[in-house]
Coordinates of C-alpha atoms in Angstrom, one line a residue:
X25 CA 20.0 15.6 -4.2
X26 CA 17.7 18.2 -2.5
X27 CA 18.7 20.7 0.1
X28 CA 19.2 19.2 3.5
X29 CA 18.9 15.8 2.1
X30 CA 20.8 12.8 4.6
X31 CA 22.1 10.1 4.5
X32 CA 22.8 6.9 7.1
X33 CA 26.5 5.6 6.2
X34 CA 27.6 2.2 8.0
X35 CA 31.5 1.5 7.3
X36 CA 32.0 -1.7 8.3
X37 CA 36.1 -2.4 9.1
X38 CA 38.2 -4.7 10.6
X39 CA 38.6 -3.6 13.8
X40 CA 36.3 -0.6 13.8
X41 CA 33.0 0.1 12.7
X42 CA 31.3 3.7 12.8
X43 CA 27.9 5.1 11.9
X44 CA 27.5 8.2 10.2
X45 CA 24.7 10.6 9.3
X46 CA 25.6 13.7 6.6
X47 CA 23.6 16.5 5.1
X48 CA 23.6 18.3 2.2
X49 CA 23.4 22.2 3.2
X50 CA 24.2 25.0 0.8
X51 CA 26.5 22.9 -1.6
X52 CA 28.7 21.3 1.5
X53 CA 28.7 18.2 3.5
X54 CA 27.6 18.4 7.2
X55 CA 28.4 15.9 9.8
X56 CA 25.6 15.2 11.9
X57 CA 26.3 12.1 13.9
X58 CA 29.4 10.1 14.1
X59 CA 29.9 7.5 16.3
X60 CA 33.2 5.1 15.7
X61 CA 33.7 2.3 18.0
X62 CA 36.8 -0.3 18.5
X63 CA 35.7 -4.2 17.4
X64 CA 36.0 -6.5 20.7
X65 CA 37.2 -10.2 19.0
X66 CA 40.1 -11.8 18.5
X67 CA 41.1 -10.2 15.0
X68 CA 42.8 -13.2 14.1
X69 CA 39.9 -15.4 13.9
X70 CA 37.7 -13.8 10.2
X71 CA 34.9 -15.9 11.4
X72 CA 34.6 -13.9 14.5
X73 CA 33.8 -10.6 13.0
X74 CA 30.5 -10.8 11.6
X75 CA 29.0 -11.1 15.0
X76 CA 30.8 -8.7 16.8
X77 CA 30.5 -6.2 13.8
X78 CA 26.3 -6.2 14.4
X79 CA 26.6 -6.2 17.9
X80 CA 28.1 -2.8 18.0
X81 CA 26.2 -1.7 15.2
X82 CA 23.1 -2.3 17.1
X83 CA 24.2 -0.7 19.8
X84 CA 25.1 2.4 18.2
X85 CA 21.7 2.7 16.0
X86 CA 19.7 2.4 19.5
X87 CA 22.2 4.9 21.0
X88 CA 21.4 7.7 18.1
X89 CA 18.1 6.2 18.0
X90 CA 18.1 5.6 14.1
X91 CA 16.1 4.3 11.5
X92 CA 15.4 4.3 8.3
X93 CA 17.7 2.7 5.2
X94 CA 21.2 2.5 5.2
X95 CA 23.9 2.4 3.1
X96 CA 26.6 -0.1 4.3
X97 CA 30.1 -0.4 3.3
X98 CA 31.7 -3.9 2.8
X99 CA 35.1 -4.6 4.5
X100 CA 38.4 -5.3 2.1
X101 CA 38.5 -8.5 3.8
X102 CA 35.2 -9.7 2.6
X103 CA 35.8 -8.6 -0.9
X104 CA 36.9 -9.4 -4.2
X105 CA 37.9 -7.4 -6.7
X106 CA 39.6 -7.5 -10.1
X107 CA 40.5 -5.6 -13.5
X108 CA 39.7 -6.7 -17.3
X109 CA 39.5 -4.6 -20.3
X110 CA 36.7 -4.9 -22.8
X111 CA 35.9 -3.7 -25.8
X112 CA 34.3 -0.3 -26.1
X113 CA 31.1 -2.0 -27.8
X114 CA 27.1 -1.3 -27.2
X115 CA 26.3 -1.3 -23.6
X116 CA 24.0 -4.7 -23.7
X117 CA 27.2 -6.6 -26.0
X118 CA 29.5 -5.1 -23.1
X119 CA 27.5 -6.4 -20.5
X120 CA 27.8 -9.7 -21.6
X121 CA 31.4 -9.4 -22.0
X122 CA 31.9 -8.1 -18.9
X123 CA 29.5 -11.1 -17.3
X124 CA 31.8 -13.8 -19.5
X125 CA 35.0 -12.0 -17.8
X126 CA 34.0 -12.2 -14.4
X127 CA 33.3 -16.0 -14.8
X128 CA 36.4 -16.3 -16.1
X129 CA 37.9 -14.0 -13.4
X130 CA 36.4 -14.9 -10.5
X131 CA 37.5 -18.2 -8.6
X132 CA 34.2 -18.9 -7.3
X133 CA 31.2 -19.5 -10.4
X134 CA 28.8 -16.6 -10.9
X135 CA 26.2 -18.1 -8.8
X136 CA 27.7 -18.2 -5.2
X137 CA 28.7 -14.7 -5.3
X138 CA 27.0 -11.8 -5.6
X139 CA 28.7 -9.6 -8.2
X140 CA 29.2 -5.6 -9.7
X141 CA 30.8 -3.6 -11.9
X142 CA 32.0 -0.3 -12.7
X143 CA 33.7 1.2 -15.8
X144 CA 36.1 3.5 -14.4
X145 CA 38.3 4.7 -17.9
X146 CA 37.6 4.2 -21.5
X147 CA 40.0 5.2 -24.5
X148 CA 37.4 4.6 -26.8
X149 CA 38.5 1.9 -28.3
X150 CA 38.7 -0.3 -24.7
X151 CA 36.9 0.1 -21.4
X152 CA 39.0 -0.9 -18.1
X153 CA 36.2 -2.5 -16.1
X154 CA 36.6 -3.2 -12.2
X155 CA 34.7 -6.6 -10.9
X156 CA 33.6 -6.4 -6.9
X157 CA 32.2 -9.5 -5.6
X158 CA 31.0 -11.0 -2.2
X159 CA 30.8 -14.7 -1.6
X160 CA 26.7 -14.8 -1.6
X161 CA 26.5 -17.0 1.4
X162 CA 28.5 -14.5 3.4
X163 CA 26.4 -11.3 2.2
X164 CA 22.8 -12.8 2.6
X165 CA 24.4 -13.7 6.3
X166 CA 25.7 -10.6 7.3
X167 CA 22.3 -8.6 5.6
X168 CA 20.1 -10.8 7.6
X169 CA 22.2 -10.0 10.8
X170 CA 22.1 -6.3 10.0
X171 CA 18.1 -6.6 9.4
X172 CA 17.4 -8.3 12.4
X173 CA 19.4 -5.9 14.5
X174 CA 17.2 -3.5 13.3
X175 CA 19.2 -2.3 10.6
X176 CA 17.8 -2.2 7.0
X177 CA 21.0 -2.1 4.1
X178 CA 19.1 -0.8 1.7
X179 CA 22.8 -0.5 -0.2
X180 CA 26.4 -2.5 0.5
X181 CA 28.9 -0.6 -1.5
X182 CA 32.7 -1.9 -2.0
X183 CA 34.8 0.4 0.1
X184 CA 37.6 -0.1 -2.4
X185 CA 35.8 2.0 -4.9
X186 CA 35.1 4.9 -2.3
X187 CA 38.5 6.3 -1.6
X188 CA 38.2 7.7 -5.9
X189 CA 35.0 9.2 -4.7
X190 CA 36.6 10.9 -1.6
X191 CA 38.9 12.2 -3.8
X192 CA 36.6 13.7 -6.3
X193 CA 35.1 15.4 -3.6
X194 CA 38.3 17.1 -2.2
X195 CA 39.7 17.6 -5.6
X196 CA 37.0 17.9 -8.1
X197 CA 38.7 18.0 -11.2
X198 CA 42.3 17.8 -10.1
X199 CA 44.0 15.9 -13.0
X200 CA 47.4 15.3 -11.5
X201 CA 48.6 11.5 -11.0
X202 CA 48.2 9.8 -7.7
X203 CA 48.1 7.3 -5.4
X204 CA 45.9 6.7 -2.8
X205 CA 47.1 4.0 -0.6
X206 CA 44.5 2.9 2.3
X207 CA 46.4 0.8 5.2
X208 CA 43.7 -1.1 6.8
X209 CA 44.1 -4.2 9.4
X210 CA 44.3 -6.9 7.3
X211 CA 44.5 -5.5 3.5
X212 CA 45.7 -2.6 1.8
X213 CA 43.7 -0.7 -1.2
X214 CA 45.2 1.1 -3.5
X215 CA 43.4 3.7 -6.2
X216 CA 45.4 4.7 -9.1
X217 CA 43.8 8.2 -9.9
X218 CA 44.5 9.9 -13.0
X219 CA 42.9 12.1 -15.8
X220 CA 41.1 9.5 -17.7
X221 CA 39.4 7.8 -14.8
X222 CA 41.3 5.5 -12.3
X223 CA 41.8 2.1 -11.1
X224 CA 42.0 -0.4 -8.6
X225 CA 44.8 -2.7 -6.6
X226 CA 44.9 -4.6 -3.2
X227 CA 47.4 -6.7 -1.3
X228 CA 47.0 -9.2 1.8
X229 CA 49.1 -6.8 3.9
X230 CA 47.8 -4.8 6.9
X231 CA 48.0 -3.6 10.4
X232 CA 47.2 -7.7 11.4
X233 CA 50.6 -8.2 9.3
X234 CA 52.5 -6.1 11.8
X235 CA 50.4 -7.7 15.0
X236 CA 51.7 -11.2 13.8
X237 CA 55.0 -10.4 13.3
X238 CA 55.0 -9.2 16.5
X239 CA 53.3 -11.8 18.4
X240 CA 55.6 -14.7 16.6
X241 CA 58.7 -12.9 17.5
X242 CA 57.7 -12.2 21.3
X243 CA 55.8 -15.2 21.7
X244 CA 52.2 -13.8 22.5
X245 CA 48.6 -14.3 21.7
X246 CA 47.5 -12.0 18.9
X247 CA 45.2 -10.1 21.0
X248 CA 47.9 -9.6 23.5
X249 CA 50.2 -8.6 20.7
X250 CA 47.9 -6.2 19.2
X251 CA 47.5 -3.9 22.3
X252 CA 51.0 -3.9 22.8
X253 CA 51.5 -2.5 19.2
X254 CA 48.8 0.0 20.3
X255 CA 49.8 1.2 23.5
X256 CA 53.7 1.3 22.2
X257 CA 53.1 3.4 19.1
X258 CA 50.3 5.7 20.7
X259 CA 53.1 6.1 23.6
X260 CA 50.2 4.5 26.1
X261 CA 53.1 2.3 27.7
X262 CA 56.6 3.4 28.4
X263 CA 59.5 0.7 27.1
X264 CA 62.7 2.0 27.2
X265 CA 64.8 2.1 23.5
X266 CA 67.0 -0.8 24.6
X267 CA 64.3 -3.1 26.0
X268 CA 63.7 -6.2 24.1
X269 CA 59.7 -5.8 23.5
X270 CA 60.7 -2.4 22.0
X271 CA 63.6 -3.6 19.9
X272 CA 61.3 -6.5 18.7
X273 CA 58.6 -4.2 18.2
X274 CA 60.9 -1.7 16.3
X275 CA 62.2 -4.1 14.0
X276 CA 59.1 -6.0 12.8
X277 CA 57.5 -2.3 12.0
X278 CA 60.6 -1.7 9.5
X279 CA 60.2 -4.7 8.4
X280 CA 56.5 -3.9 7.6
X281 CA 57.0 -0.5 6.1
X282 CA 59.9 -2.4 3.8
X283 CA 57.0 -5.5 3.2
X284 CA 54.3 -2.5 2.2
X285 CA 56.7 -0.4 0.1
X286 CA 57.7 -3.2 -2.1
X287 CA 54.2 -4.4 -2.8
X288 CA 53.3 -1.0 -3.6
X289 CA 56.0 -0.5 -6.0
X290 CA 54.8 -4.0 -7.3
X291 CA 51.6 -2.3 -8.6
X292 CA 53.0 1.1 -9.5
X293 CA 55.5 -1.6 -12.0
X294 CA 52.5 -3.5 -13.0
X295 CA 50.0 0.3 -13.5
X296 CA 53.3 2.0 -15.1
X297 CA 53.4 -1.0 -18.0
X298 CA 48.8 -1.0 -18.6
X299 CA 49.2 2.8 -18.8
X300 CA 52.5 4.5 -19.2
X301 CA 51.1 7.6 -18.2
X302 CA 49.6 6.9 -15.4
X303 CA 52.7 6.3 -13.1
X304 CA 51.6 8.6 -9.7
X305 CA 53.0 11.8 -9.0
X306 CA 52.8 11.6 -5.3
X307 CA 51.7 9.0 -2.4
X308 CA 48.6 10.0 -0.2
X309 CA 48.1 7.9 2.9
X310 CA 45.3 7.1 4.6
X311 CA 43.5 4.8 6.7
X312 CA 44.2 4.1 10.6
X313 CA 47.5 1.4 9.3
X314 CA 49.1 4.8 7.6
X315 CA 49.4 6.1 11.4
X316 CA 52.7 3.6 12.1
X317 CA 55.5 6.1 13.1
X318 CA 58.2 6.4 10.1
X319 CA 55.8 4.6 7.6
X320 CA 55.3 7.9 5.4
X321 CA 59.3 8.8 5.6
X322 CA 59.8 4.9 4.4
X323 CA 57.4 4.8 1.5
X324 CA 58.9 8.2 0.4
X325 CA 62.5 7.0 0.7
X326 CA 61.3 3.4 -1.4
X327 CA 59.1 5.2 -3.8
X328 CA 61.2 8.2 -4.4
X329 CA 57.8 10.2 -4.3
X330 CA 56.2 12.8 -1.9
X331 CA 54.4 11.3 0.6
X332 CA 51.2 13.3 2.0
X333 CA 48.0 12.1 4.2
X334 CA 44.9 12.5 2.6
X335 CA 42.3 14.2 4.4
X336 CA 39.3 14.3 2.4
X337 CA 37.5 15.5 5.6
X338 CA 38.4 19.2 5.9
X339 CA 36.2 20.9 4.0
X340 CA 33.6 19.0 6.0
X341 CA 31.1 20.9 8.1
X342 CA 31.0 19.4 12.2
X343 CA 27.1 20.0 12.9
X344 CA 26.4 20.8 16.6
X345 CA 25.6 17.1 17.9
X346 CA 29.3 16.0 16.7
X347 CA 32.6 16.9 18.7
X348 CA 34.9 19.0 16.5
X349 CA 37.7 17.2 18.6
X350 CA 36.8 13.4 18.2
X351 CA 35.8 14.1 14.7
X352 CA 39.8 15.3 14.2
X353 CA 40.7 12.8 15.8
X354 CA 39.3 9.8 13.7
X355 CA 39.7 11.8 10.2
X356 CA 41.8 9.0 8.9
X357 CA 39.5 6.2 9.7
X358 CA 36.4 8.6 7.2
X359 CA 37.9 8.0 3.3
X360 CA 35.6 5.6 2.5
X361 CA 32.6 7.4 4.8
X362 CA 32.8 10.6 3.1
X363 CA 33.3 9.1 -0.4
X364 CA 29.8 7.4 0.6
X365 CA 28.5 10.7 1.4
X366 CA 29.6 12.7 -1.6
X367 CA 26.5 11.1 -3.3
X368 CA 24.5 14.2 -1.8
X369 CA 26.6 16.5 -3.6
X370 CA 25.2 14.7 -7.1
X371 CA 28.7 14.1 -7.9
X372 CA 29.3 11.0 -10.4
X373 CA 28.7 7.9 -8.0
X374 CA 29.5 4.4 -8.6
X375 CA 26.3 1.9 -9.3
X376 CA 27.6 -1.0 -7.7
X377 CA 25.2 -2.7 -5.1
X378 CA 26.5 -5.8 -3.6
X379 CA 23.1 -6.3 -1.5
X380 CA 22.1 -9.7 -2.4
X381 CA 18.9 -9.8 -4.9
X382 CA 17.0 -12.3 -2.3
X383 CA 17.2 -9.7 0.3
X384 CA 16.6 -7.0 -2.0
X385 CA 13.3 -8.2 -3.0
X386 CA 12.3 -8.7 1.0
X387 CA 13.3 -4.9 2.2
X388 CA 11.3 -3.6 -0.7
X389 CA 7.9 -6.2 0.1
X390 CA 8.9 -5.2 3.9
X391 CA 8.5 -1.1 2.7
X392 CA 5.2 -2.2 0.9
X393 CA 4.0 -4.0 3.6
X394 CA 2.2 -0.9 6.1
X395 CA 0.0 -0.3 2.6
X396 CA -1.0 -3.7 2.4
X397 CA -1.9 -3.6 5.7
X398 CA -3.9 -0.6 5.7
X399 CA -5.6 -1.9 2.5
X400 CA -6.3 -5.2 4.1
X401 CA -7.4 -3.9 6.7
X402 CA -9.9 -1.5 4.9
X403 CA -11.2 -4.4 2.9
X404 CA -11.8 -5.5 6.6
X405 CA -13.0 -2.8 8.1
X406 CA -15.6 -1.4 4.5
X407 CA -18.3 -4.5 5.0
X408 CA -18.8 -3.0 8.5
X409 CA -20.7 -0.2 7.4
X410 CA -22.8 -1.8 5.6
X411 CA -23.4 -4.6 8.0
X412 CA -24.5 -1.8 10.6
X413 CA -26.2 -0.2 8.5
X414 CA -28.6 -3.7 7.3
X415 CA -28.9 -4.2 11.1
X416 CA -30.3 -0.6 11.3
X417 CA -32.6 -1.4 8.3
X418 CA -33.5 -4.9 9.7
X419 CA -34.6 -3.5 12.8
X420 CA -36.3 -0.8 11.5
X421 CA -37.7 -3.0 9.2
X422 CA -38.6 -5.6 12.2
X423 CA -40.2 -2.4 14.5
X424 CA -42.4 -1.3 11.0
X425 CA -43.7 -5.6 10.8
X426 CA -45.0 -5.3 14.1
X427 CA -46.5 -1.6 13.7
X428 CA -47.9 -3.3 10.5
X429 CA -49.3 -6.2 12.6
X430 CA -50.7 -4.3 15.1
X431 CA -52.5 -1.5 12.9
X432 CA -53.2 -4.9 11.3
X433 CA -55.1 -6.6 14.2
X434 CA -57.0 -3.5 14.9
X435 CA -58.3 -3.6 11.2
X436 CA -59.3 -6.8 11.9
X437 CA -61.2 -5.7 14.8
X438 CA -62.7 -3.0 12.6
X439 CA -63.5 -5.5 9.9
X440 CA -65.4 -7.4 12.3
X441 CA -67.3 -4.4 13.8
X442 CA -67.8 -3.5 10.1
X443 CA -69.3 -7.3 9.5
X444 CA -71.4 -7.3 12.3
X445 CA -73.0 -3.5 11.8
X446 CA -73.6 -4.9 8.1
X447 CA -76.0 -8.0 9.4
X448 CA -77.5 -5.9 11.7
X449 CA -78.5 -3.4 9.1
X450 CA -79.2 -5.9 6.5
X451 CA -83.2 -5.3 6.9
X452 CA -82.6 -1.4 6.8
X453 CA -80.1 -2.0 3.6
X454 CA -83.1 -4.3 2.3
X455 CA -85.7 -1.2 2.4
X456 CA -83.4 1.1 1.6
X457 CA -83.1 -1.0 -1.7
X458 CA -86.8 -0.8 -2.5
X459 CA -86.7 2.7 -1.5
X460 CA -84.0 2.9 -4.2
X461 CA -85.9 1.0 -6.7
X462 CA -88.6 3.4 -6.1
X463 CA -86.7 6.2 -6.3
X464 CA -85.3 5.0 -9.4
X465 CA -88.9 3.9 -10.7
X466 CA -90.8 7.1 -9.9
X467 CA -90.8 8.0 -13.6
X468 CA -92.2 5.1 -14.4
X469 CA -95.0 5.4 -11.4
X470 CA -96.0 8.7 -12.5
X471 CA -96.9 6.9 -16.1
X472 CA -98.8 4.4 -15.1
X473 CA -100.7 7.0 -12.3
X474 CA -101.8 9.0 -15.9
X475 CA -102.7 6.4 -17.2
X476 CA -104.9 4.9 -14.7
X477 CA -106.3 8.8 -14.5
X478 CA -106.9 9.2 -17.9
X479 CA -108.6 5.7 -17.8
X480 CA -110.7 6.7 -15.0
X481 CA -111.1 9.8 -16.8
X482 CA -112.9 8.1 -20.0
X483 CA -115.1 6.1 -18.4
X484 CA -116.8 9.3 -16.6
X485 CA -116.5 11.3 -20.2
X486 CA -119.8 11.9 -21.3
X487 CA -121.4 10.0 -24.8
X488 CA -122.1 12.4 -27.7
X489 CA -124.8 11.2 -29.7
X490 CA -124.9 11.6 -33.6
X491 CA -127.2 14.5 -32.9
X492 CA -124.9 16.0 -30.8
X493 CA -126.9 14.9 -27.7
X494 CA -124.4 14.3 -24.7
X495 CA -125.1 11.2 -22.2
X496 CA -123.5 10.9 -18.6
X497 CA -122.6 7.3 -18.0
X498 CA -123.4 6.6 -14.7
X499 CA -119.8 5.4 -14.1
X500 CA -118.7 8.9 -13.7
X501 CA -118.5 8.9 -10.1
X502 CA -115.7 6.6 -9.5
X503 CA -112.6 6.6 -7.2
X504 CA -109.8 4.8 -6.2
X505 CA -110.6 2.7 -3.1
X506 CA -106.8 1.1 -2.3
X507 CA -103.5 0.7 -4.7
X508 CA -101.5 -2.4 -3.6
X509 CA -97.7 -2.8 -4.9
X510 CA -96.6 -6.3 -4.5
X511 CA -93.0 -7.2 -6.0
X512 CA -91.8 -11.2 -6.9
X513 CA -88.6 -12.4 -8.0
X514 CA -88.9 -15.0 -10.8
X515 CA -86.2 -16.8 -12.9
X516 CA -87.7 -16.6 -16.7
X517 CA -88.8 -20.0 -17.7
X518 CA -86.4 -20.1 -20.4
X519 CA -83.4 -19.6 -17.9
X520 CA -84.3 -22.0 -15.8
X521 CA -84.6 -25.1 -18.6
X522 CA -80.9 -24.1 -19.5
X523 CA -79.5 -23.9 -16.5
X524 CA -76.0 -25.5 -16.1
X525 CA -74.2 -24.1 -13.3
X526 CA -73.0 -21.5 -15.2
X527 CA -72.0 -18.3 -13.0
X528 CA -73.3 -16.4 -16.4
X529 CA -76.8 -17.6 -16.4
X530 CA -79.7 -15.4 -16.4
X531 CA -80.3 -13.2 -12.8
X532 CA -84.1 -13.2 -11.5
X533 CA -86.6 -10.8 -12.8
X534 CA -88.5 -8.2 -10.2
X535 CA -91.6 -8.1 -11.0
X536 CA -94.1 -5.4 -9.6
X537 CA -97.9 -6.5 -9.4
X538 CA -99.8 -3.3 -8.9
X539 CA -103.6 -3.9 -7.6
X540 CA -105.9 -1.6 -8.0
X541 CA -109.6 -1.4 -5.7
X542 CA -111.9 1.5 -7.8
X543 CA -115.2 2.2 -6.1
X544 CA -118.0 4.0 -8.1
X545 CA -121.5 5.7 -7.1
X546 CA -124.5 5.5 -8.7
X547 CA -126.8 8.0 -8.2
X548 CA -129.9 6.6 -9.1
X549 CA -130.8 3.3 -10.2
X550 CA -133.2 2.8 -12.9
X551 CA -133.8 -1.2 -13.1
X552 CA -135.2 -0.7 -16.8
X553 CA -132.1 0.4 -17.9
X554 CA -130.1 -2.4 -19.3
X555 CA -126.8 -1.0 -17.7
X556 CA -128.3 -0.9 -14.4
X557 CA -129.1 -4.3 -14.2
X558 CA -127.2 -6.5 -12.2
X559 CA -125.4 -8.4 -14.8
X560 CA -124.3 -5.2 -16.8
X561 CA -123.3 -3.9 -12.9
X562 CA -121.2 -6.9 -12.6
X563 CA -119.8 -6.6 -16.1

């Protein structure tokens, strides 16, 4: 992972549960919160612990005000584990294999558990496969208790797997024979590590063993046994050697570490005949159960091995918000925590996921869900724009119909003005038109004026005789008295016969009727002259 990359851990125990937060600064692991807390429940009743697991869990995240995903690690209790060997085939044959083994393993069917597994050593010719299982009922429970107390498992690992990660991380590639033996309250987990990978045992025998051995022999409630056994063994009470609590108490823990060491040399029989070179080398203890006074000098005597503590948390970094002191002092309940957090390191980490699919599928809607949001609620939000902005238009559209109707009633009023000036000066536009039609006629005026001149002008020419003699006609004194213009429209006659109504038919003709008044003066009047006579005169 990056630099100063973290991670939320949530070990989930028996009697303890304990959040975690761990950083990844210049190749080491950095503690950066760590809070453990004690379980309050009666530890003999399983069906108790679920609820009082969340509860503190809750607690704490509010406390260290937390959020974000989390991986969570599933109690021993809750889990189910077991071994087969399959062939070293391709990885989609092996698969199926492994999926035909675990139904045949398993004594629950596929679908009411939610299942994993890991190859943890090959020879190449077979694959030693560990199967971790939750019952499903229990697992979508417990996520859907973590999720509502505000805690989102965005990963439940098996803790039986983490202790061989621990130990990677404190050993790196160590290749000496061990065992790893975890005492927890109610089971014990032990790894087999050796140079070709490792493997996996567990036994029904824990701290609770020792509790109800106790409680049976003095007659006591479990709870009231159990903080006898704590208060005696972390020297909280004072019994002298010869009383009969401690005596009790004495004998039932041999008889515990006799009851452990025989189940662990039960595996070490059964690991010594799958691989006869992978018999351990030496014992490391861990987990709060390894604590029991004279447990370590018993399994050594039994086992005929060293007997050590592992401690995968010393080359672990204390950041400033954790208490070197309370972080020494709950080293031996962090195996499975720092195994978790070796995953920053990029070492080799295990693929298992026991969160179940259904829940899966919801976290990773639920982490979807603010961009649906926002996108829904920009689809929501984009058709306001353009709503404000066709109210703009409307009413600017709305303010231009009535600037429209009023510039159009004042053209109106104009119109009317117009109409009126235009009857008034109808007569005016009438002369104006004849004036016009003379103007356009004067052409024509100044024609017929020449010719009525030259007319005039003909009958005042003298007469030249065949002798050359000329003779004034006595016409030759004559003037224009008065010149009348009178114009008439007329429809042509042919027009008018087919006439139908037609908006095409023939237009009138104008027709100008020029009169003309001449006067003449005759100068002398000779009666014997035939022109002067009154009939020629009127002629």
């Amino acid at each position: 992972m990056s630099g100063n990359a973290k991670k939320i851990t949530v070990n989930c125990g028996t009697t303890h549960v304990s959040v975690s937060v761990f950083s990844e600064q210049a190749g080491s692991l950095v503690a950066e919160k760590l809070v453990v807390e004690e379980l309050v429940y009666n530890y003999a009743e399983e069906d108790e612990w679920a609820a009082a697991a969340v509860g503190a869990l809750s607690g704490i995240f509010k406390a260290l005000k937390l959020k974000g995903p989390a991986t969570v690690i599933a109690p021993g209790h809750l889990l189910l584990t077991k071994n087969v060997k399959v062939p070293q085939v391709e990885a989609s044959r092996q698969q199926q294999i492994i999926e035909f083994e675990a139904g045949e393993k398993f004594p629950f069917p596929l679908k009411e558990l939610v299942w994993g597994s890991q190859i943890i050593s090959t020879d190449g010719v077979e694959a030693e496969v560990v199967l971790f299982a939750l019952r499903r009922e229990n697992a979508e429970r417990f996520a859907a208790q973590l999720i509502r107390a505000g805690i989102t498992p965005e990963i439940i690992l098996p803790s039986t797997i983490l202790d061989y990660q621990a130990h990677c991380f404190l050993n790196g590639e160590e290749t000496e024979n061990v065992l790893i033996a975890n005492v927890g309250a109610r089971t014990t987990n032990l790894t087999f590590v050796t140079p070709d990978g490792f493997s996996i045992q567990n036994f029904a025998v824990g701290g609770n063993f020792l509790t109800q051995a106790i409680a049976d022999s003095l007659g006591k409630p479990f709870p009231a046994a159990e903080r006898l056994k704590v208060n005696y063994f972390s020297n909280a009470v004072d019994l002298a050697e010869n009383d009969p609590h401690a005596l009790k108490i004495q004998e039932n823990a041999h008889a515990f570490c006799r009851r452990l060491g025989q189940e662990i040399t039960r595996r070490i029989v059964n690991q010594k005949r799958e691989n006869a070179k992978g018999a351990p080398t030496k014992i490391l203890l861990t987990g709060r159960g390894s604590l029991l006074p004279g447990l370590s000098e018993a399994l050594a005597e039994s086992q005929r091995l060293p007997v050590e503590y592992f401690e995968p948390t010393v080359p672990v970094r204390v950041g400033p918000d954790v208490d070197s002191g309370y972080f020494d002092a709950v080293r031996f309940q962090l195996s499975e925590v720092i195994g978790s957090a070796s995953e920053l390191l990029s070492l080799p980490f295990p693929q298992v996921n026991l969160l179940p699919p259904q829940i899966a599928s919801e976290l990773a809607f639920s982490k979807k869900k603010p961009f649906f949001i926002a996108s829904a609620a920009l689809f929501a939000i984009a058709p306001w724009p353009l709503f404000f902005g066709l109210l703009d238009a409307n009413a600017a559209l709305a303010a231009s119909g009535k600037a429209l109707k009023a510039e159009t009633a004042t053209l109106q009023e104009r119109q009317k003005t117009i109409e009126s000036l235009e009857k008034k000066n109808a007569p005016a536009a009438a002369f104006v038109s004849m004036l016009d039609g003379v103007l356009a006629s004067r052409g024509e005026w100044n024609a017929f004026l020449a010719d009525v001149q030259s007319r005039i002008d003909a009958l005042q020419a003298p007469r030249v005789s065949e002798d050359g003699e000329k003779t004034f006609s006595s016409h030759r004194h004559i003037w224009v008295e008065s010149l009348d213009v009178a114009r008439a429209a007329s429809v042509p006659a042919a027009a008018t016969d087919e006439f139908d109504g037609n908006e095409n038919a023939a237009e009138p003709v104008v027709r100008t009727t020029v009169s003309l008044k001449l006067r003449l003066l005759i100068p002398e009047v000779d009666g014997a002259k035939p022109e002067h006579n009154a009939a020629a005169f009127n002629a």
